[in-house]
Amino acid sequence: MKRSGSADLPLHYGQVPPWLAQRMAKLGLAITESILMEYGKAEVIRRLSNPFWFQSLGAVMGMDWHSSGITTSVMGALKKAINPLSKELGLYICGGKGKFSRETPNELLRIADQTGLNGTELVRASKLSAKVDNTAIQDGFQLYLHSFILSNDGDWAIVQQGMSDESSTARRYHWHSENLTSFVDEPHTGICGINQGQILNLTSSQANITRQTMMQITEESPVKMISEIQKLVMPKHHDVKAKDIDLKRLGSILWLAQEKQPADFEELLLLEGVGPRTLQSLALVGEVIYGTPSRFSDPARYSFAHGGKDGHPFPVPVNVYDETISVLQNAVEKAKIGNADKQQAIKSLHQIARNAEADFVPNMDFDKVIAKERAESWKYGGRTIFGKEKPPKNDQLRLF
């Protein structure tokens, strides 16, 4: 098993409002089903073990683009949406935050009984990964969330998160069962977090002598610490800044959505009738589904699909969100009965925007883009944790 990556995130508290949580579950399921049909179960597991893709998924679902809350809310939404369909999808999600994390072994054993997988080995993987991140890596973060995602083929990923009260940050650890060889030698696929200075890393290959000495003393092999193969560090500032975004990539999507029409591209004809604002969201959602790993180096860009519940970069356009879900769900359902034309159109939307990047020179005023989204938010049912957006007041002089 390898740790696939990690992420350091500002520590945020609070609840996801029901109006957003419900939509996150629907969109998360539609994205998952799209990936399943295009690439299969192993790819869903692989992507969840990638800290950059995971952060992009949370951003496109309308969560705070950089906060620790993405981990809890995304895993909660996926568990709620996927588990009722586990037999059909072949995917299962166990664990969660706090007391739910402690239920992981029992959940894994029940799934093993249903699928014929080795429950003992699954429980061992769950416990050892937690032991590594909580004990073998003494980086100042204490685990409070542990999620175990597995397929009925035996592939699995682990997403767990710890917090540091001292630095007011959270660190997310990602694991992947692919090419599993050892829990004690460079086991992680990634860790996400801010550099806290020197830490004790007993899983480093350079710690071999130290481990051997400890084994002589304890007669037990210490669990080796995580290799930081993919490390995502999110900034503390809450607003989305131009420096957080690949402006060339975002610009090509805005160009396609705002300046072109589906009729301009034969492969997009099935998306005629979809408004420009929804096309913008669909292009970003399509990239989360069909994009290659290199596309997710700037997770903040995906917040331009459905904004953020806290109003950054702009309020969640609920009406656009619902239309995006509807188009994607419709494409998935049609693909299930052999008609994948609409699903292909969404894939083409992403590809056209990507092709446009080659010669694209971004000349947009980033602040004006956000100001426009905020000014027009009320038109799209804009909403945040603070309430619904209202149209601007008519300040013209009233004579009567």
Coordinates of C-alpha atoms in Angstrom, one line a residue:
M1 CA 0.0 0.0 0.0
K2 CA 1.2 3.5 -0.8
R3 CA 0.1 6.8 0.7
S4 CA -1.0 8.7 -2.4
G5 CA -0.8 12.2 -1.0
S6 CA -1.7 14.7 1.7
A7 CA -3.2 18.1 2.1
D8 CA -2.8 20.9 4.6
L9 CA -6.0 22.9 5.1
P10 CA -7.1 25.8 7.3
L11 CA -9.2 24.4 10.2
H12 CA -12.9 25.5 9.7
Y13 CA -15.9 24.7 11.9
G14 CA -19.6 24.7 11.2
Q15 CA -22.2 22.6 9.5
V16 CA -23.1 22.1 5.8
P17 CA -26.7 23.5 5.4
P18 CA -29.3 20.9 4.3
W19 CA -30.0 22.7 1.0
L20 CA -26.3 22.2 0.0
A21 CA -25.8 18.7 1.5
Q22 CA -28.6 17.3 -0.5
R23 CA -27.2 18.7 -3.8
M24 CA -23.7 17.5 -2.9
A25 CA -25.0 14.0 -2.5
K26 CA -26.8 14.0 -5.9
L27 CA -23.9 15.6 -7.8
G28 CA -21.4 13.3 -6.1
L29 CA -23.4 10.2 -7.2
A30 CA -23.7 11.5 -10.8
I31 CA -20.0 12.2 -11.0
T32 CA -19.2 8.7 -9.5
E33 CA -21.5 6.9 -11.9
S34 CA -20.0 8.8 -14.8
I35 CA -16.5 7.7 -13.8
L36 CA -17.7 4.2 -13.3
M37 CA -19.1 3.9 -16.8
E38 CA -16.1 5.5 -18.4
Y39 CA -13.2 4.1 -16.4
G40 CA -14.5 1.5 -13.9
K41 CA -14.4 1.0 -10.1
A42 CA -10.6 1.0 -9.8
E43 CA -10.4 4.5 -11.2
V44 CA -13.0 5.8 -8.6
I45 CA -10.8 4.4 -5.9
R46 CA -7.6 5.8 -7.4
R47 CA -9.0 9.3 -7.8
L48 CA -10.2 9.5 -4.2
S49 CA -6.6 8.6 -3.2
N50 CA -5.4 11.7 -5.0
P51 CA -5.4 14.8 -2.7
F52 CA -5.6 17.3 -5.6
W53 CA -8.5 15.6 -7.3
F54 CA -10.3 15.2 -4.0
Q55 CA -9.9 18.9 -3.3
S56 CA -11.2 19.8 -6.8
L57 CA -14.2 17.5 -6.3
G58 CA -15.1 19.3 -3.1
A59 CA -14.7 22.7 -4.7
V60 CA -16.9 21.8 -7.7
M61 CA -19.6 20.5 -5.2
G62 CA -19.9 24.0 -3.7
M63 CA -17.8 23.6 -0.5
D64 CA -15.3 26.1 0.8
W65 CA -12.5 25.7 -1.7
H66 CA -9.6 25.4 0.8
S67 CA -11.0 24.5 4.2
S68 CA -10.8 21.3 6.3
G69 CA -14.6 21.0 6.0
I70 CA -14.2 19.6 2.4
T71 CA -13.0 16.3 3.8
T72 CA -15.9 15.7 6.1
S73 CA -18.6 17.0 3.8
V74 CA -17.4 15.2 0.6
M75 CA -17.1 11.8 2.3
G76 CA -20.4 12.3 4.1
A77 CA -22.2 13.1 0.8
L78 CA -20.6 10.2 -1.0
K79 CA -21.4 7.8 1.8
K80 CA -25.0 8.9 1.8
A81 CA -25.4 8.7 -1.9
I82 CA -23.3 5.6 -2.8
N83 CA -24.0 3.1 0.1
P84 CA -27.8 2.6 -0.7
L85 CA -26.6 1.6 -4.2
S86 CA -23.5 -0.4 -3.2
K87 CA -24.6 -3.7 -4.6
E88 CA -25.4 -2.1 -8.0
L89 CA -22.2 0.1 -8.1
G90 CA -19.8 -2.3 -6.4
L91 CA -18.5 0.5 -4.1
Y92 CA -18.8 0.8 -0.4
I93 CA -17.8 3.7 2.0
C94 CA -17.2 3.0 5.7
G95 CA -16.3 5.1 8.7
G96 CA -16.5 8.9 8.9
K97 CA -16.0 11.5 11.6
G98 CA -15.7 10.9 15.3
K99 CA -17.8 8.0 16.5
F100 CA -18.5 6.9 13.0
S101 CA -14.8 6.3 12.4
R102 CA -14.8 3.7 15.2
E103 CA -17.5 1.7 13.3
T104 CA -15.2 1.1 10.4
P105 CA -14.0 -2.4 11.4
N106 CA -17.6 -3.7 11.9
E107 CA -18.7 -2.2 8.6
L108 CA -15.8 -3.8 6.8
L109 CA -16.5 -7.2 8.3
R110 CA -20.2 -7.0 7.2
I111 CA -19.1 -6.0 3.7
A112 CA -16.6 -8.9 3.6
D113 CA -19.4 -11.3 4.5
Q114 CA -21.5 -10.0 1.5
T115 CA -18.7 -9.9 -1.0
G116 CA -16.4 -12.7 -0.1
L117 CA -13.5 -10.3 0.5
N118 CA -11.0 -10.9 3.3
G119 CA -12.4 -8.9 6.2
T120 CA -9.5 -9.6 8.5
E121 CA -7.1 -8.0 6.0
L122 CA -9.3 -5.0 5.4
V123 CA -9.7 -4.3 9.1
R124 CA -5.9 -4.7 9.5
A125 CA -5.4 -2.1 6.7
S126 CA -7.8 0.3 8.4
K127 CA -6.2 0.0 11.8
L128 CA -2.6 0.1 10.6
S129 CA -3.2 3.2 8.4
A130 CA -4.7 5.0 11.4
K131 CA -1.7 3.9 13.6
V132 CA 0.8 5.2 11.1
D133 CA -0.9 8.6 10.7
N134 CA -1.5 9.0 14.4
T135 CA 1.6 7.5 16.0
A136 CA 4.4 6.6 13.5
I137 CA 4.2 10.2 12.1
Q138 CA 4.5 12.6 15.0
D139 CA 3.6 15.8 13.1
G140 CA 1.3 17.3 15.7
F141 CA -2.0 16.2 14.1
Q142 CA -4.5 14.0 15.9
L143 CA -6.9 12.0 13.8
Y144 CA -10.6 12.7 14.1
L145 CA -11.8 11.3 10.7
H146 CA -11.2 8.0 9.1
S147 CA -13.0 6.9 5.8
F148 CA -12.4 3.6 4.1
I149 CA -13.6 3.3 0.4
L150 CA -13.5 -0.1 -1.2
S151 CA -14.8 -2.0 -4.2
N152 CA -16.1 -5.5 -4.4
D153 CA -13.0 -6.3 -6.4
G154 CA -10.9 -5.6 -3.3
D155 CA -9.3 -2.2 -4.3
W156 CA -9.5 0.4 -1.6
A157 CA -8.5 3.9 -0.6
I158 CA -8.3 5.5 2.8
V159 CA -9.0 9.2 3.5
Q160 CA -8.3 10.4 7.0
Q161 CA -7.8 13.7 8.6
G162 CA -6.1 15.1 11.8
M163 CA -6.2 18.5 13.4
S164 CA -3.7 20.6 15.2
D165 CA -5.1 23.1 17.7
E166 CA -1.8 24.8 18.0
S167 CA -1.6 25.8 14.3
S168 CA -5.4 25.8 13.7
T169 CA -4.9 23.6 10.6
A170 CA -6.0 20.2 9.5
R171 CA -3.9 17.6 7.6
R172 CA -5.5 15.1 5.3
Y173 CA -3.8 11.8 4.6
H174 CA -4.5 9.6 1.5
W175 CA -3.8 5.9 1.1
H176 CA -4.2 3.5 -1.8
S177 CA -4.1 -0.3 -1.9
E178 CA -2.5 -0.3 -5.4
N179 CA 0.9 -2.0 -5.4
L180 CA 0.7 -2.7 -1.7
T181 CA 3.9 -4.1 -0.3
S182 CA 4.4 -2.7 3.2
F183 CA 2.7 -0.7 5.8
V184 CA 6.1 0.3 7.3
D185 CA 8.1 1.4 4.3
E186 CA 7.1 4.6 2.5
P187 CA 3.4 3.5 2.6
H188 CA 1.5 6.7 1.7
T189 CA 0.3 8.0 -1.6
G190 CA 0.2 11.5 -0.2
I191 CA -0.2 13.9 2.7
C192 CA -1.8 17.3 2.5
G193 CA -0.5 19.9 5.1
I194 CA 1.5 22.9 5.9
N195 CA 5.1 22.4 6.8
Q196 CA 5.3 22.3 10.6
G197 CA 9.1 22.1 10.8
Q198 CA 11.0 18.9 11.7
I199 CA 8.9 15.9 12.5
L200 CA 9.6 12.3 13.5
N201 CA 9.1 10.2 10.4
L202 CA 9.7 6.5 11.1
T203 CA 8.4 5.4 7.7
S204 CA 11.1 7.2 5.8
S205 CA 13.6 5.0 4.0
Q206 CA 16.3 7.0 5.7
A207 CA 15.1 5.9 9.1
N208 CA 16.1 2.3 8.5
I209 CA 18.9 2.3 11.1
T210 CA 16.7 4.0 13.7
R211 CA 14.0 1.4 13.1
Q212 CA 16.4 -1.4 13.4
T213 CA 17.6 0.0 16.7
M214 CA 14.1 0.4 18.0
M215 CA 13.3 -3.2 17.0
Q216 CA 16.2 -4.4 19.1
I217 CA 14.7 -2.5 22.0
T218 CA 11.1 -3.3 21.6
E219 CA 11.2 -6.4 19.4
E220 CA 8.4 -4.9 17.4
S221 CA 8.6 -3.3 14.0
P222 CA 7.5 0.3 14.2
V223 CA 5.2 1.5 11.4
K224 CA 7.0 3.6 8.9
M225 CA 5.9 7.1 8.2
I226 CA 4.3 8.6 5.2
S227 CA 6.2 9.6 2.1
E228 CA 4.9 12.9 0.9
I229 CA 4.6 12.0 -2.8
Q230 CA 1.7 14.4 -3.5
K231 CA 1.5 17.3 -1.1
L232 CA -1.3 19.9 -1.4
V233 CA -1.0 23.0 0.9
M234 CA -3.9 25.4 0.9
P235 CA -3.5 29.0 1.9
K236 CA -5.2 30.7 4.9
H237 CA -6.9 33.4 2.9
H238 CA -10.6 32.7 2.5
D239 CA -11.3 34.6 -0.7
V240 CA -10.2 33.2 -4.1
K241 CA -7.3 35.2 -5.6
A242 CA -5.9 35.2 -9.1
K243 CA -2.7 33.6 -7.8
D244 CA -4.8 30.6 -6.7
I245 CA -6.0 29.9 -10.3
D246 CA -4.6 28.8 -13.6
L247 CA -6.0 31.8 -15.5
K248 CA -5.4 30.2 -18.9
R249 CA -7.5 27.2 -18.0
L250 CA -10.3 29.2 -16.4
G251 CA -10.2 31.7 -19.2
S252 CA -10.8 29.1 -21.9
I253 CA -13.8 27.7 -20.0
L254 CA -15.3 31.2 -19.6
W255 CA -14.7 31.8 -23.3
L256 CA -16.4 28.6 -24.3
A257 CA -19.4 29.2 -21.9
Q258 CA -19.9 32.9 -22.4
E259 CA -18.8 33.7 -26.0
K260 CA -19.8 30.5 -27.9
Q261 CA -23.0 28.6 -28.4
P262 CA -23.5 24.8 -28.5
A263 CA -24.5 25.3 -32.1
D264 CA -21.0 26.4 -32.9
F265 CA -19.7 22.9 -32.2
E266 CA -21.4 19.9 -33.8
E267 CA -20.4 17.6 -30.9
L268 CA -22.3 19.9 -28.5
L269 CA -25.6 20.1 -30.3
L270 CA -27.2 17.8 -27.7
L271 CA -26.5 20.6 -25.1
E272 CA -28.5 23.2 -27.0
G273 CA -30.9 24.9 -24.6
V274 CA -28.5 24.8 -21.7
G275 CA -27.7 28.3 -20.6
P276 CA -24.2 29.8 -20.7
R277 CA -23.9 29.8 -16.9
T278 CA -24.8 26.1 -16.7
L279 CA -22.3 25.3 -19.5
Q280 CA -19.6 26.9 -17.4
S281 CA -20.5 24.6 -14.5
L282 CA -20.8 21.5 -16.8
A283 CA -17.4 22.2 -18.3
L284 CA -15.8 22.2 -14.9
V285 CA -17.8 19.2 -13.7
G286 CA -16.8 17.4 -17.0
E287 CA -13.2 18.1 -16.2
V288 CA -13.5 16.5 -12.8
I289 CA -14.9 13.4 -14.5
Y290 CA -12.7 13.2 -17.6
G291 CA -9.6 15.3 -16.8
T292 CA -6.2 13.8 -16.4
P293 CA -4.3 14.1 -13.1
S294 CA -2.3 17.1 -14.2
R295 CA -5.5 19.1 -14.5
F296 CA -6.1 19.4 -10.8
S297 CA -3.0 21.4 -9.7
D298 CA -5.3 24.4 -8.9
P299 CA -8.3 23.1 -7.1
A300 CA -9.6 26.7 -6.5
R301 CA -10.6 26.9 -10.2
Y302 CA -13.4 24.4 -9.7
S303 CA -15.1 26.7 -7.3
F304 CA -16.2 28.7 -10.4
A305 CA -18.6 25.9 -11.1
H306 CA -20.9 26.3 -8.1
G307 CA -19.3 28.9 -5.9
G308 CA -19.0 28.3 -2.2
K309 CA -21.4 28.0 0.8
D310 CA -19.6 30.9 2.5
G311 CA -19.8 33.2 -0.5
H312 CA -16.3 32.7 -1.9
P313 CA -15.6 33.2 -4.7
F314 CA -19.4 33.9 -4.9
P315 CA -22.7 32.5 -3.6
V316 CA -23.8 29.0 -4.7
P317 CA -26.1 29.5 -7.8
V318 CA -28.7 26.9 -6.7
N319 CA -30.7 27.0 -9.9
V320 CA -27.5 26.4 -12.0
Y321 CA -26.5 23.6 -9.5
D322 CA -29.9 21.9 -10.0
E323 CA -29.6 22.2 -13.8
T324 CA -26.1 20.8 -13.8
I325 CA -27.3 17.8 -11.7
S326 CA -30.3 17.3 -14.0
V327 CA -28.2 17.3 -17.2
L328 CA -25.6 15.0 -15.7
Q329 CA -28.2 12.6 -14.2
N330 CA -30.0 12.5 -17.5
A331 CA -26.8 11.7 -19.4
V332 CA -26.0 8.9 -16.9
E333 CA -29.5 7.3 -17.2
K334 CA -29.4 7.4 -21.0
A335 CA -25.9 5.9 -21.0
K336 CA -27.2 3.0 -18.9
I337 CA -29.6 2.0 -21.7
G338 CA -26.9 2.3 -24.4
N339 CA -27.4 5.9 -25.4
A340 CA -24.2 7.7 -24.4
D341 CA -24.5 10.7 -26.8
K342 CA -25.3 13.2 -24.1
Q343 CA -22.5 11.9 -21.9
Q344 CA -20.2 12.2 -24.9
A345 CA -21.3 15.8 -25.4
I346 CA -20.3 16.7 -21.8
K347 CA -16.9 15.0 -22.4
S348 CA -16.5 17.0 -25.6
L349 CA -17.3 20.2 -23.7
H350 CA -14.3 19.6 -21.5
Q351 CA -12.1 18.6 -24.5
I352 CA -13.0 21.7 -26.5
A353 CA -12.1 24.0 -23.6
R354 CA -8.9 22.1 -23.1
N355 CA -8.0 22.4 -26.8
A356 CA -8.6 26.1 -26.7
E357 CA -6.0 26.5 -24.0
A358 CA -3.1 25.9 -26.5
D359 CA -3.3 29.3 -28.1
F360 CA -5.4 31.0 -25.4
V361 CA -4.1 34.3 -24.0
P362 CA -6.1 35.2 -20.8
N363 CA -7.0 38.9 -20.9
M364 CA -9.8 38.9 -18.3
D365 CA -10.0 41.1 -15.3
F366 CA -10.1 38.4 -12.5
D367 CA -11.8 40.7 -10.0
K368 CA -14.4 41.8 -12.5
V369 CA -15.2 38.1 -13.2
I370 CA -16.0 37.5 -9.5
A371 CA -17.8 40.9 -9.2
K372 CA -20.1 39.9 -12.2
E373 CA -20.8 36.5 -10.6
R374 CA -21.8 38.1 -7.3
A375 CA -23.8 40.9 -8.9
E376 CA -25.8 38.4 -11.0
S377 CA -26.0 35.7 -8.2
W378 CA -29.6 36.5 -7.4
K379 CA -30.7 35.6 -10.9
Y380 CA -29.5 32.0 -10.4
G381 CA -30.9 31.5 -6.9
G382 CA -27.6 32.5 -5.2
R383 CA -27.4 31.3 -1.6
T384 CA -24.9 31.1 1.2
I385 CA -24.9 30.0 4.8
F386 CA -26.0 33.6 5.5
G387 CA -29.1 33.5 3.4
K388 CA -30.5 34.0 -0.1
E389 CA -29.1 36.7 -2.4
K390 CA -31.5 39.5 -3.2
P391 CA -31.7 41.6 -6.4
P392 CA -30.2 45.1 -6.2
K393 CA -32.5 47.8 -5.0
N394 CA -33.8 50.3 -7.5
D395 CA -32.2 53.5 -6.4
Q396 CA -34.0 55.7 -9.0
L397 CA -36.0 58.6 -7.6
R398 CA -39.6 57.6 -7.1
L399 CA -42.0 60.5 -7.9
F400 CA -45.2 58.7 -6.9

